[in-house]
mmCIF file with all atom_site columns, C-alpha atoms in Angstrom:
data_model
loop_
_atom_site.group_PDB
_atom_site.id
_atom_site.type_symbol
_atom_site.label_atom_id
_atom_site.label_alt_id
_atom_site.label_comp_id
_atom_site.label_asym_id
_atom_site.label_entity_id
_atom_site.label_seq_id
_atom_site.pdbx_PDB_ins_code
_atom_site.Cartn_x
_atom_site.Cartn_y
_atom_site.Cartn_z
_atom_site.occupancy
_atom_site.B_iso_or_equiv
_atom_site.pdbx_formal_charge
_atom_site.auth_seq_id
_atom_site.auth_comp_id
_atom_site.auth_asym_id
_atom_site.auth_atom_id
_atom_site.pdbx_PDB_model_num
ATOM 1   C CA . UNK A 1 1   ? 138.332 24.263 28.946 1.00 0.00 ? 1   UNK A CA 1
ATOM 2   C CA . UNK A 1 2   ? 138.700 27.958 28.338 1.00 0.00 ? 2   UNK A CA 1
ATOM 3   C CA . UNK A 1 3   ? 136.967 28.927 31.581 1.00 0.00 ? 3   UNK A CA 1
ATOM 4   C CA . UNK A 1 4   ? 138.482 30.411 34.686 1.00 0.00 ? 4   UNK A CA 1
ATOM 5   C CA . UNK A 1 5   ? 136.347 29.840 37.771 1.00 0.00 ? 5   UNK A CA 1
ATOM 6   C CA . UNK A 1 6   ? 136.585 32.463 40.499 1.00 0.00 ? 6   UNK A CA 1
ATOM 7   C CA . UNK A 1 7   ? 135.275 32.481 44.071 1.00 0.00 ? 7   UNK A CA 1
ATOM 8   C CA . UNK A 1 8   ? 133.848 33.949 46.170 1.00 0.00 ? 8   UNK A CA 1
ATOM 9   C CA . UNK A 1 9   ? 131.535 36.288 44.292 1.00 0.00 ? 9   UNK A CA 1
ATOM 10  C CA . UNK A 1 10  ? 131.707 38.797 47.131 1.00 0.00 ? 10  UNK A CA 1
ATOM 11  C CA . UNK A 1 11  ? 133.861 39.204 50.215 1.00 0.00 ? 11  UNK A CA 1
ATOM 12  C CA . UNK A 1 12  ? 133.564 41.394 53.289 1.00 0.00 ? 12  UNK A CA 1
ATOM 13  C CA . UNK A 1 13  ? 136.686 41.872 55.375 1.00 0.00 ? 13  UNK A CA 1
ATOM 14  C CA . UNK A 1 14  ? 137.497 44.062 58.353 1.00 0.00 ? 14  UNK A CA 1
ATOM 15  C CA . UNK A 1 15  ? 140.336 46.542 58.091 1.00 0.00 ? 15  UNK A CA 1
ATOM 16  C CA . UNK A 1 16  ? 143.641 44.843 58.850 1.00 0.00 ? 16  UNK A CA 1
ATOM 17  C CA . UNK A 1 17  ? 142.346 41.404 57.914 1.00 0.00 ? 17  UNK A CA 1
ATOM 18  C CA . UNK A 1 18  ? 143.422 39.067 55.123 1.00 0.00 ? 18  UNK A CA 1
ATOM 19  C CA . UNK A 1 19  ? 141.393 38.887 51.918 1.00 0.00 ? 19  UNK A CA 1
ATOM 20  C CA . UNK A 1 20  ? 141.661 35.661 49.903 1.00 0.00 ? 20  UNK A CA 1
ATOM 21  C CA . UNK A 1 21  ? 140.253 35.144 46.410 1.00 0.00 ? 21  UNK A CA 1
ATOM 22  C CA . UNK A 1 22  ? 140.554 31.823 44.603 1.00 0.00 ? 22  UNK A CA 1
ATOM 23  C CA . UNK A 1 23  ? 140.619 30.825 40.962 1.00 0.00 ? 23  UNK A CA 1
ATOM 24  C CA . UNK A 1 24  ? 140.748 27.508 39.136 1.00 0.00 ? 24  UNK A CA 1
ATOM 25  C CA . UNK A 1 25  ? 141.383 26.624 35.507 1.00 0.00 ? 25  UNK A CA 1
ATOM 26  C CA . UNK A 1 26  ? 141.342 23.559 33.257 1.00 0.00 ? 26  UNK A CA 1
ATOM 27  C CA . UNK A 1 27  ? 143.454 24.491 30.266 1.00 0.00 ? 27  UNK A CA 1
ATOM 28  C CA . UNK A 1 28  ? 147.042 23.457 30.984 1.00 0.00 ? 28  UNK A CA 1
ATOM 29  C CA . UNK A 1 29  ? 148.214 25.585 28.052 1.00 0.00 ? 29  UNK A CA 1
ATOM 30  C CA . UNK A 1 30  ? 147.618 28.763 30.053 1.00 0.00 ? 30  UNK A CA 1
ATOM 31  C CA . UNK A 1 31  ? 151.012 30.303 30.749 1.00 0.00 ? 31  UNK A CA 1
ATOM 32  C CA . UNK A 1 32  ? 150.300 33.681 32.295 1.00 0.00 ? 32  UNK A CA 1
ATOM 33  C CA . UNK A 1 33  ? 148.041 34.442 35.276 1.00 0.00 ? 33  UNK A CA 1
ATOM 34  C CA . UNK A 1 34  ? 147.388 38.120 36.070 1.00 0.00 ? 34  UNK A CA 1
ATOM 35  C CA . UNK A 1 35  ? 145.051 39.732 38.562 1.00 0.00 ? 35  UNK A CA 1
ATOM 36  C CA . UNK A 1 36  ? 143.223 42.925 37.693 1.00 0.00 ? 36  UNK A CA 1
ATOM 37  C CA . UNK A 1 37  ? 141.638 45.438 40.070 1.00 0.00 ? 37  UNK A CA 1
ATOM 38  C CA . UNK A 1 38  ? 138.632 47.513 39.041 1.00 0.00 ? 38  UNK A CA 1
ATOM 39  C CA . UNK A 1 39  ? 137.184 50.519 40.873 1.00 0.00 ? 39  UNK A CA 1
ATOM 40  C CA . UNK A 1 40  ? 133.638 51.744 40.132 1.00 0.00 ? 40  UNK A CA 1
ATOM 41  C CA . UNK A 1 41  ? 133.471 53.762 36.936 1.00 0.00 ? 41  UNK A CA 1
ATOM 42  C CA . UNK A 1 42  ? 136.963 52.708 35.854 1.00 0.00 ? 42  UNK A CA 1
ATOM 43  C CA . UNK A 1 43  ? 138.403 49.999 33.677 1.00 0.00 ? 43  UNK A CA 1
ATOM 44  C CA . UNK A 1 44  ? 140.389 47.126 35.220 1.00 0.00 ? 44  UNK A CA 1
ATOM 45  C CA . UNK A 1 45  ? 144.065 47.746 35.969 1.00 0.00 ? 45  UNK A CA 1
ATOM 46  C CA . UNK A 1 46  ? 146.809 45.162 36.315 1.00 0.00 ? 46  UNK A CA 1
ATOM 47  C CA . UNK A 1 47  ? 147.606 44.480 39.961 1.00 0.00 ? 47  UNK A CA 1
ATOM 48  C CA . UNK A 1 48  ? 150.048 41.569 39.951 1.00 0.00 ? 48  UNK A CA 1
ATOM 49  C CA . UNK A 1 49  ? 150.831 38.593 37.696 1.00 0.00 ? 49  UNK A CA 1
ATOM 50  C CA . UNK A 1 50  ? 152.566 35.227 37.840 1.00 0.00 ? 50  UNK A CA 1
ATOM 51  C CA . UNK A 1 51  ? 153.850 32.599 35.444 1.00 0.00 ? 51  UNK A CA 1
ATOM 52  C CA . UNK A 1 52  ? 153.459 28.834 36.149 1.00 0.00 ? 52  UNK A CA 1
ATOM 53  C CA . UNK A 1 53  ? 157.151 28.237 36.817 1.00 0.00 ? 53  UNK A CA 1
ATOM 54  C CA . UNK A 1 54  ? 156.846 30.155 40.104 1.00 0.00 ? 54  UNK A CA 1
ATOM 55  C CA . UNK A 1 55  ? 154.741 29.085 43.111 1.00 0.00 ? 55  UNK A CA 1
ATOM 56  C CA . UNK A 1 56  ? 154.437 32.482 44.767 1.00 0.00 ? 56  UNK A CA 1
ATOM 57  C CA . UNK A 1 57  ? 154.889 36.140 43.935 1.00 0.00 ? 57  UNK A CA 1
ATOM 58  C CA . UNK A 1 58  ? 154.645 39.000 46.381 1.00 0.00 ? 58  UNK A CA 1
ATOM 59  C CA . UNK A 1 59  ? 154.317 42.720 45.712 1.00 0.00 ? 59  UNK A CA 1
ATOM 60  C CA . UNK A 1 60  ? 153.782 44.774 48.838 1.00 0.00 ? 60  UNK A CA 1
ATOM 61  C CA . UNK A 1 61  ? 150.598 43.575 50.550 1.00 0.00 ? 61  UNK A CA 1
ATOM 62  C CA . UNK A 1 62  ? 149.526 41.511 47.530 1.00 0.00 ? 62  UNK A CA 1
ATOM 63  C CA . UNK A 1 63  ? 150.612 37.887 47.029 1.00 0.00 ? 63  UNK A CA 1
ATOM 64  C CA . UNK A 1 64  ? 149.725 35.357 44.348 1.00 0.00 ? 64  UNK A CA 1
ATOM 65  C CA . UNK A 1 65  ? 149.965 31.697 45.329 1.00 0.00 ? 65  UNK A CA 1
ATOM 66  C CA . UNK A 1 66  ? 150.077 29.260 42.414 1.00 0.00 ? 66  UNK A CA 1
ATOM 67  C CA . UNK A 1 67  ? 149.480 25.499 42.546 1.00 0.00 ? 67  UNK A CA 1
ATOM 68  C CA . UNK A 1 68  ? 150.233 24.057 39.127 1.00 0.00 ? 68  UNK A CA 1
ATOM 69  C CA . UNK A 1 69  ? 149.280 20.461 39.963 1.00 0.00 ? 69  UNK A CA 1
ATOM 70  C CA . UNK A 1 70  ? 145.879 21.517 41.325 1.00 0.00 ? 70  UNK A CA 1
ATOM 71  C CA . UNK A 1 71  ? 145.411 24.092 38.540 1.00 0.00 ? 71  UNK A CA 1
ATOM 72  C CA . UNK A 1 72  ? 144.537 26.721 41.107 1.00 0.00 ? 72  UNK A CA 1
ATOM 73  C CA . UNK A 1 73  ? 145.832 30.144 42.016 1.00 0.00 ? 73  UNK A CA 1
ATOM 74  C CA . UNK A 1 74  ? 144.820 32.677 44.596 1.00 0.00 ? 74  UNK A CA 1
ATOM 75  C CA . UNK A 1 75  ? 145.269 36.314 45.567 1.00 0.00 ? 75  UNK A CA 1
ATOM 76  C CA . UNK A 1 76  ? 146.011 37.200 49.164 1.00 0.00 ? 76  UNK A CA 1
ATOM 77  C CA . UNK A 1 77  ? 145.685 40.793 50.352 1.00 0.00 ? 77  UNK A CA 1
ATOM 78  C CA . UNK A 1 78  ? 147.394 41.258 53.683 1.00 0.00 ? 78  UNK A CA 1
ATOM 79  C CA . UNK A 1 79  ? 146.424 44.054 56.083 1.00 0.00 ? 79  UNK A CA 1
ATOM 80  C CA . UNK A 1 80  ? 143.375 44.876 53.960 1.00 0.00 ? 80  UNK A CA 1
ATOM 81  C CA . UNK A 1 81  ? 142.482 48.581 53.787 1.00 0.00 ? 81  UNK A CA 1
ATOM 82  C CA . UNK A 1 82  ? 139.235 50.399 52.897 1.00 0.00 ? 82  UNK A CA 1
ATOM 83  C CA . UNK A 1 83  ? 141.023 51.683 49.789 1.00 0.00 ? 83  UNK A CA 1
ATOM 84  C CA . UNK A 1 84  ? 141.314 48.060 48.613 1.00 0.00 ? 84  UNK A CA 1
ATOM 85  C CA . UNK A 1 85  ? 137.532 47.929 48.205 1.00 0.00 ? 85  UNK A CA 1
ATOM 86  C CA . UNK A 1 86  ? 137.095 47.096 44.537 1.00 0.00 ? 86  UNK A CA 1
ATOM 87  C CA . UNK A 1 87  ? 136.264 44.236 42.185 1.00 0.00 ? 87  UNK A CA 1
ATOM 88  C CA . UNK A 1 88  ? 139.103 41.799 41.550 1.00 0.00 ? 88  UNK A CA 1
ATOM 89  C CA . UNK A 1 89  ? 139.399 39.631 38.454 1.00 0.00 ? 89  UNK A CA 1
ATOM 90  C CA . UNK A 1 90  ? 141.725 36.717 37.972 1.00 0.00 ? 90  UNK A CA 1
ATOM 91  C CA . UNK A 1 91  ? 142.667 35.848 34.420 1.00 0.00 ? 91  UNK A CA 1
ATOM 92  C CA . UNK A 1 92  ? 144.619 33.283 32.433 1.00 0.00 ? 92  UNK A CA 1
ATOM 93  C CA . UNK A 1 93  ? 146.196 33.564 29.041 1.00 0.00 ? 93  UNK A CA 1
ATOM 94  C CA . UNK A 1 94  ? 147.742 31.811 26.110 1.00 0.00 ? 94  UNK A CA 1
ATOM 95  C CA . UNK A 1 95  ? 146.984 34.052 23.147 1.00 0.00 ? 95  UNK A CA 1
ATOM 96  C CA . UNK A 1 96  ? 144.177 35.982 24.839 1.00 0.00 ? 96  UNK A CA 1
ATOM 97  C CA . UNK A 1 97  ? 143.189 36.828 28.378 1.00 0.00 ? 97  UNK A CA 1
ATOM 98  C CA . UNK A 1 98  ? 140.278 34.815 29.769 1.00 0.00 ? 98  UNK A CA 1
ATOM 99  C CA . UNK A 1 99  ? 138.825 36.452 32.861 1.00 0.00 ? 99  UNK A CA 1
ATOM 100 C CA . UNK A 1 100 ? 137.079 35.040 35.891 1.00 0.00 ? 100 UNK A CA 1
ATOM 101 C CA . UNK A 1 101 ? 133.682 36.398 36.874 1.00 0.00 ? 101 UNK A CA 1
ATOM 102 C CA . UNK A 1 102 ? 135.056 38.771 39.506 1.00 0.00 ? 102 UNK A CA 1
ATOM 103 C CA . UNK A 1 103 ? 135.003 39.174 43.286 1.00 0.00 ? 103 UNK A CA 1
ATOM 104 C CA . UNK A 1 104 ? 133.600 42.278 44.899 1.00 0.00 ? 104 UNK A CA 1
ATOM 105 C CA . UNK A 1 105 ? 135.711 43.052 47.963 1.00 0.00 ? 105 UNK A CA 1
ATOM 106 C CA . UNK A 1 106 ? 134.471 45.400 50.674 1.00 0.00 ? 106 UNK A CA 1
ATOM 107 C CA . UNK A 1 107 ? 136.839 46.350 53.480 1.00 0.00 ? 107 UNK A CA 1
ATOM 108 C CA . UNK A 1 108 ? 135.186 47.970 56.489 1.00 0.00 ? 108 UNK A CA 1
ATOM 109 C CA . UNK A 1 109 ? 137.070 50.148 58.978 1.00 0.00 ? 109 UNK A CA 1
ATOM 110 C CA . UNK B 2 1   ? 151.090 59.914 28.446 1.00 0.00 ? 1   UNK B CA 1
ATOM 111 C CA . UNK B 2 2   ? 147.347 59.859 27.832 1.00 0.00 ? 2   UNK B CA 1
ATOM 112 C CA . UNK B 2 3   ? 145.521 56.658 28.721 1.00 0.00 ? 3   UNK B CA 1
ATOM 113 C CA . UNK B 2 4   ? 143.051 54.654 26.671 1.00 0.00 ? 4   UNK B CA 1
ATOM 114 C CA . UNK B 2 5   ? 140.108 56.821 25.638 1.00 0.00 ? 5   UNK B CA 1
ATOM 115 C CA . UNK B 2 6   ? 136.688 55.414 24.874 1.00 0.00 ? 6   UNK B CA 1
ATOM 116 C CA . UNK B 2 7   ? 133.777 57.378 23.451 1.00 0.00 ? 7   UNK B CA 1
ATOM 117 C CA . UNK B 2 8   ? 130.967 57.842 24.102 1.00 0.00 ? 8   UNK B CA 1
ATOM 118 C CA . UNK B 2 9   ? 130.819 57.145 27.838 1.00 0.00 ? 9   UNK B CA 1
ATOM 119 C CA . UNK B 2 10  ? 127.107 56.282 27.762 1.00 0.00 ? 10  UNK B CA 1
ATOM 120 C CA . UNK B 2 11  ? 124.749 55.192 25.002 1.00 0.00 ? 11  UNK B CA 1
ATOM 121 C CA . UNK B 2 12  ? 121.058 54.417 24.960 1.00 0.00 ? 12  UNK B CA 1
ATOM 122 C CA . UNK B 2 13  ? 119.669 52.585 21.949 1.00 0.00 ? 13  UNK B CA 1
ATOM 123 C CA . UNK B 2 14  ? 116.546 50.628 21.091 1.00 0.00 ? 14  UNK B CA 1
ATOM 124 C CA . UNK B 2 15  ? 116.289 47.056 19.867 1.00 0.00 ? 15  UNK B CA 1
ATOM 125 C CA . UNK B 2 16  ? 117.101 46.615 16.210 1.00 0.00 ? 16  UNK B CA 1
ATOM 126 C CA . UNK B 2 17  ? 119.332 49.676 15.965 1.00 0.00 ? 17  UNK B CA 1
ATOM 127 C CA . UNK B 2 18  ? 123.056 49.550 15.411 1.00 0.00 ? 18  UNK B CA 1
ATOM 128 C CA . UNK B 2 19  ? 125.808 51.233 17.378 1.00 0.00 ? 19  UNK B CA 1
ATOM 129 C CA . UNK B 2 20  ? 129.463 52.160 16.896 1.00 0.00 ? 20  UNK B CA 1
ATOM 130 C CA . UNK B 2 21  ? 131.879 52.529 19.790 1.00 0.00 ? 21  UNK B CA 1
ATOM 131 C CA . UNK B 2 22  ? 135.287 54.165 19.533 1.00 0.00 ? 22  UNK B CA 1
ATOM 132 C CA . UNK B 2 23  ? 138.604 53.497 21.239 1.00 0.00 ? 23  UNK B CA 1
ATOM 133 C CA . UNK B 2 24  ? 141.862 55.457 21.081 1.00 0.00 ? 24  UNK B CA 1
ATOM 134 C CA . UNK B 2 25  ? 144.771 53.426 22.457 1.00 0.00 ? 25  UNK B CA 1
ATOM 135 C CA . UNK B 2 26  ? 147.820 54.675 24.277 1.00 0.00 ? 26  UNK B CA 1
ATOM 136 C CA . UNK B 2 27  ? 150.245 56.293 21.862 1.00 0.00 ? 27  UNK B CA 1
ATOM 137 C CA . UNK B 2 28  ? 152.588 53.686 20.392 1.00 0.00 ? 28  UNK B CA 1
ATOM 138 C CA . UNK B 2 29  ? 150.377 50.732 21.245 1.00 0.00 ? 29  UNK B CA 1
ATOM 139 C CA . UNK B 2 30  ? 149.525 48.623 18.214 1.00 0.00 ? 30  UNK B CA 1
ATOM 140 C CA . UNK B 2 31  ? 147.079 46.189 19.791 1.00 0.00 ? 31  UNK B CA 1
ATOM 141 C CA . UNK B 2 32  ? 143.483 46.924 20.723 1.00 0.00 ? 32  UNK B CA 1
ATOM 142 C CA . UNK B 2 33  ? 141.251 44.331 22.384 1.00 0.00 ? 33  UNK B CA 1
ATOM 143 C CA . UNK B 2 34  ? 137.547 44.601 23.131 1.00 0.00 ? 34  UNK B CA 1
ATOM 144 C CA . UNK B 2 35  ? 135.712 43.006 26.061 1.00 0.00 ? 35  UNK B CA 1
ATOM 145 C CA . UNK B 2 36  ? 132.075 42.900 27.103 1.00 0.00 ? 36  UNK B CA 1
ATOM 146 C CA . UNK B 2 37  ? 131.482 43.209 30.855 1.00 0.00 ? 37  UNK B CA 1
ATOM 147 C CA . UNK B 2 38  ? 128.193 42.185 32.447 1.00 0.00 ? 38  UNK B CA 1
ATOM 148 C CA . UNK B 2 39  ? 127.340 41.524 36.117 1.00 0.00 ? 39  UNK B CA 1
ATOM 149 C CA . UNK B 2 40  ? 127.941 37.888 36.949 1.00 0.00 ? 40  UNK B CA 1
ATOM 150 C CA . UNK B 2 41  ? 129.656 37.111 33.626 1.00 0.00 ? 41  UNK B CA 1
ATOM 151 C CA . UNK B 2 42  ? 132.838 39.044 34.145 1.00 0.00 ? 42  UNK B CA 1
ATOM 152 C CA . UNK B 2 43  ? 134.750 40.160 31.073 1.00 0.00 ? 43  UNK B CA 1
ATOM 153 C CA . UNK B 2 44  ? 134.085 38.282 27.853 1.00 0.00 ? 44  UNK B CA 1
ATOM 154 C CA . UNK B 2 45  ? 136.646 38.585 25.050 1.00 0.00 ? 45  UNK B CA 1
ATOM 155 C CA . UNK B 2 46  ? 135.238 39.954 21.794 1.00 0.00 ? 46  UNK B CA 1
ATOM 156 C CA . UNK B 2 47  ? 138.270 40.399 19.526 1.00 0.00 ? 47  UNK B CA 1
ATOM 157 C CA . UNK B 2 48  ? 141.782 41.756 19.217 1.00 0.00 ? 48  UNK B CA 1
ATOM 158 C CA . UNK B 2 49  ? 143.189 43.906 16.446 1.00 0.00 ? 49  UNK B CA 1
ATOM 159 C CA . UNK B 2 50  ? 146.891 44.344 15.795 1.00 0.00 ? 50  UNK B CA 1
ATOM 160 C CA . UNK B 2 51  ? 148.238 46.608 13.068 1.00 0.00 ? 51  UNK B CA 1
ATOM 161 C CA . UNK B 2 52  ? 144.808 46.810 11.410 1.00 0.00 ? 52  UNK B CA 1
ATOM 162 C CA . UNK B 2 53  ? 144.314 43.014 11.306 1.00 0.00 ? 53  UNK B CA 1
ATOM 163 C CA . UNK B 2 54  ? 141.980 40.979 13.455 1.00 0.00 ? 54  UNK B CA 1
ATOM 164 C CA . UNK B 2 55  ? 144.269 38.624 15.302 1.00 0.00 ? 55  UNK B CA 1
ATOM 165 C CA . UNK B 2 56  ? 141.824 36.794 17.532 1.00 0.00 ? 56  UNK B CA 1
ATOM 166 C CA . UNK B 2 57  ? 138.106 36.481 18.026 1.00 0.00 ? 57  UNK B CA 1
ATOM 167 C CA . UNK B 2 58  ? 135.841 35.362 20.871 1.00 0.00 ? 58  UNK B CA 1
ATOM 168 C CA . UNK B 2 59  ? 132.549 33.484 20.747 1.00 0.00 ? 59  UNK B CA 1
ATOM 169 C CA . UNK B 2 60  ? 130.209 36.287 19.818 1.00 0.00 ? 60  UNK B CA 1
ATOM 170 C CA . UNK B 2 61  ? 127.742 36.355 16.921 1.00 0.00 ? 61  UNK B CA 1
ATOM 171 C CA . UNK B 2 62  ? 128.577 38.080 13.650 1.00 0.00 ? 62  UNK B CA 1
ATOM 172 C CA . UNK B 2 63  ? 126.505 41.100 14.722 1.00 0.00 ? 63  UNK B CA 1
ATOM 173 C CA . UNK B 2 64  ? 129.611 42.147 16.635 1.00 0.00 ? 64  UNK B CA 1
ATOM 174 C CA . UNK B 2 65  ? 132.360 43.453 14.401 1.00 0.00 ? 65  UNK B CA 1
ATOM 175 C CA . UNK B 2 66  ? 135.320 45.736 14.646 1.00 0.00 ? 66  UNK B CA 1
ATOM 176 C CA . UNK B 2 67  ? 138.095 47.395 12.756 1.00 0.00 ? 67  UNK B CA 1
ATOM 177 C CA . UNK B 2 68  ? 141.338 49.171 13.386 1.00 0.00 ? 68  UNK B CA 1
ATOM 178 C CA . UNK B 2 69  ? 142.713 52.144 11.537 1.00 0.00 ? 69  UNK B CA 1
ATOM 179 C CA . UNK B 2 70  ? 146.285 52.943 10.541 1.00 0.00 ? 70  UNK B CA 1
ATOM 180 C CA . UNK B 2 71  ? 146.672 55.210 13.598 1.00 0.00 ? 71  UNK B CA 1
ATOM 181 C CA . UNK B 2 72  ? 145.696 52.203 15.814 1.00 0.00 ? 72  UNK B CA 1
ATOM 182 C CA . UNK B 2 73  ? 142.349 53.722 16.769 1.00 0.00 ? 73  UNK B CA 1
ATOM 183 C CA . UNK B 2 74  ? 139.631 51.087 16.787 1.00 0.00 ? 74  UNK B CA 1
ATOM 184 C CA . UNK B 2 75  ? 135.888 50.963 16.392 1.00 0.00 ? 75  UNK B CA 1
ATOM 185 C CA . UNK B 2 76  ? 133.445 48.279 17.412 1.00 0.00 ? 76  UNK B CA 1
ATOM 186 C CA . UNK B 2 77  ? 130.065 47.921 15.757 1.00 0.00 ? 77  UNK B CA 1
ATOM 187 C CA . UNK B 2 78  ? 127.019 46.020 16.963 1.00 0.00 ? 78  UNK B CA 1
ATOM 188 C CA . UNK B 2 79  ? 124.180 45.629 14.490 1.00 0.00 ? 79  UNK B CA 1
ATOM 189 C CA . UNK B 2 80  ? 120.558 44.668 15.140 1.00 0.00 ? 80  UNK B CA 1
ATOM 190 C CA . UNK B 2 81  ? 120.833 45.346 18.858 1.00 0.00 ? 81  UNK B CA 1
ATOM 191 C CA . UNK B 2 82  ? 119.194 42.977 21.327 1.00 0.00 ? 82  UNK B CA 1
ATOM 192 C CA . UNK B 2 83  ? 118.246 43.597 24.955 1.00 0.00 ? 83  UNK B CA 1
ATOM 193 C CA . UNK B 2 84  ? 121.012 41.197 26.023 1.00 0.00 ? 84  UNK B CA 1
ATOM 194 C CA . UNK B 2 85  ? 123.638 43.432 24.428 1.00 0.00 ? 85  UNK B CA 1
ATOM 195 C CA . UNK B 2 86  ? 123.257 45.877 27.307 1.00 0.00 ? 86  UNK B CA 1
ATOM 196 C CA . UNK B 2 87  ? 126.674 45.896 28.933 1.00 0.00 ? 87  UNK B CA 1
ATOM 197 C CA . UNK B 2 88  ? 129.844 47.825 29.619 1.00 0.00 ? 88  UNK B CA 1
ATOM 198 C CA . UNK B 2 89  ? 132.132 47.547 26.601 1.00 0.00 ? 89  UNK B CA 1
ATOM 199 C CA . UNK B 2 90  ? 135.783 47.857 27.479 1.00 0.00 ? 90  UNK B CA 1
ATOM 200 C CA . UNK B 2 91  ? 138.680 48.513 25.191 1.00 0.00 ? 91  UNK B CA 1
ATOM 201 C CA . UNK B 2 92  ? 142.242 47.636 26.147 1.00 0.00 ? 92  UNK B CA 1
ATOM 202 C CA . UNK B 2 93  ? 145.474 48.536 24.423 1.00 0.00 ? 93  UNK B CA 1
ATOM 203 C CA . UNK B 2 94  ? 148.876 46.927 24.651 1.00 0.00 ? 94  UNK B CA 1
ATOM 204 C CA . UNK B 2 95  ? 152.255 47.433 23.069 1.00 0.00 ? 95  UNK B CA 1
ATOM 205 C CA . UNK B 2 96  ? 152.947 44.003 21.582 1.00 0.00 ? 96  UNK B CA 1
ATOM 206 C CA . UNK B 2 97  ? 149.545 42.356 21.764 1.00 0.00 ? 97  UNK B CA 1
ATOM 207 C CA . UNK B 2 98  ? 147.984 39.586 23.783 1.00 0.00 ? 98  UNK B CA 1
ATOM 208 C CA . UNK B 2 99  ? 150.145 36.499 24.043 1.00 0.00 ? 99  UNK B CA 1
ATOM 209 C CA . UNK B 2 100 ? 153.400 38.450 24.154 1.00 0.00 ? 100 UNK B CA 1
ATOM 210 C CA . UNK B 2 101 ? 155.523 37.650 27.196 1.00 0.00 ? 101 UNK B CA 1
ATOM 211 C CA . UNK B 2 102 ? 154.064 39.261 30.338 1.00 0.00 ? 102 UNK B CA 1
ATOM 212 C CA . UNK B 2 103 ? 152.110 41.663 28.153 1.00 0.00 ? 103 UNK B CA 1
ATOM 213 C CA . UNK B 2 104 ? 150.075 44.177 30.142 1.00 0.00 ? 104 UNK B CA 1
ATOM 214 C CA . UNK B 2 105 ? 146.656 45.370 29.029 1.00 0.00 ? 105 UNK B CA 1
ATOM 215 C CA . UNK B 2 106 ? 145.676 48.982 29.682 1.00 0.00 ? 106 UNK B CA 1
ATOM 216 C CA . UNK B 2 107 ? 141.917 49.397 29.855 1.00 0.00 ? 107 UNK B CA 1
ATOM 217 C CA . UNK B 2 108 ? 139.761 52.407 29.138 1.00 0.00 ? 108 UNK B CA 1
ATOM 218 C CA . UNK B 2 109 ? 136.821 53.325 31.374 1.00 0.00 ? 109 UNK B CA 1
ATOM 219 C CA . UNK B 2 110 ? 134.378 51.757 28.938 1.00 0.00 ? 110 UNK B CA 1
ATOM 220 C CA . UNK B 2 111 ? 131.181 52.630 27.121 1.00 0.00 ? 111 UNK B CA 1
ATOM 221 C CA . UNK B 2 112 ? 127.999 51.749 28.995 1.00 0.00 ? 112 UNK B CA 1
ATOM 222 C CA . UNK B 2 113 ? 125.444 50.610 26.419 1.00 0.00 ? 113 UNK B CA 1
ATOM 223 C CA . UNK B 2 114 ? 121.792 50.305 27.368 1.00 0.00 ? 114 UNK B CA 1
ATOM 224 C CA . UNK B 2 115 ? 119.406 48.681 24.896 1.00 0.00 ? 115 UNK B CA 1
ATOM 225 C CA . UNK B 2 116 ? 115.711 49.416 25.494 1.00 0.00 ? 116 UNK B CA 1
#
């Protein structure tokens, strides 16, 4: 019940394309859903987050879509750039952050 | 403002030894959380300390322990090391602690532990 399932494990996208990463959860007590971005040799950094009372949140090229009834949420990266190449983690929280297993995104020019 | 600092950056130990990792949080942050990162497993929550008290704990054996000092600096100790303990250990600090509304975790770059 505490798991957050993330897919795909890896993703290759051409520059300018849309990157989509999906996550699913079981625990309906989760009330905070952030996405973290991690570059090689660095720790994860918060990218964007959403709460379950909102179905979508957009910050620049990054959008979270949230489907409370399906217990799913996804990250969309519009106009993907080579600089977006990183590992992305979804997470869910009540009193502690539970992370997905990560998606390695590679954006080729 | 300085970020989260973890030392050492790399460690090589042998099975059966013990190890201590250090984390200095962002100034003013009272919460320190520890995570274990391995390929394919993502980040696994170890524990959180807030104002020197362990506030939450993950599903790790008792060989994994931690503490927090009055200046909010934290240490994590792993005793009787096993090969499977090889991982990147990440420390994250936050102002109000996990569970606080929209609380943001700030991660350090981690300590890469290799157990031979």
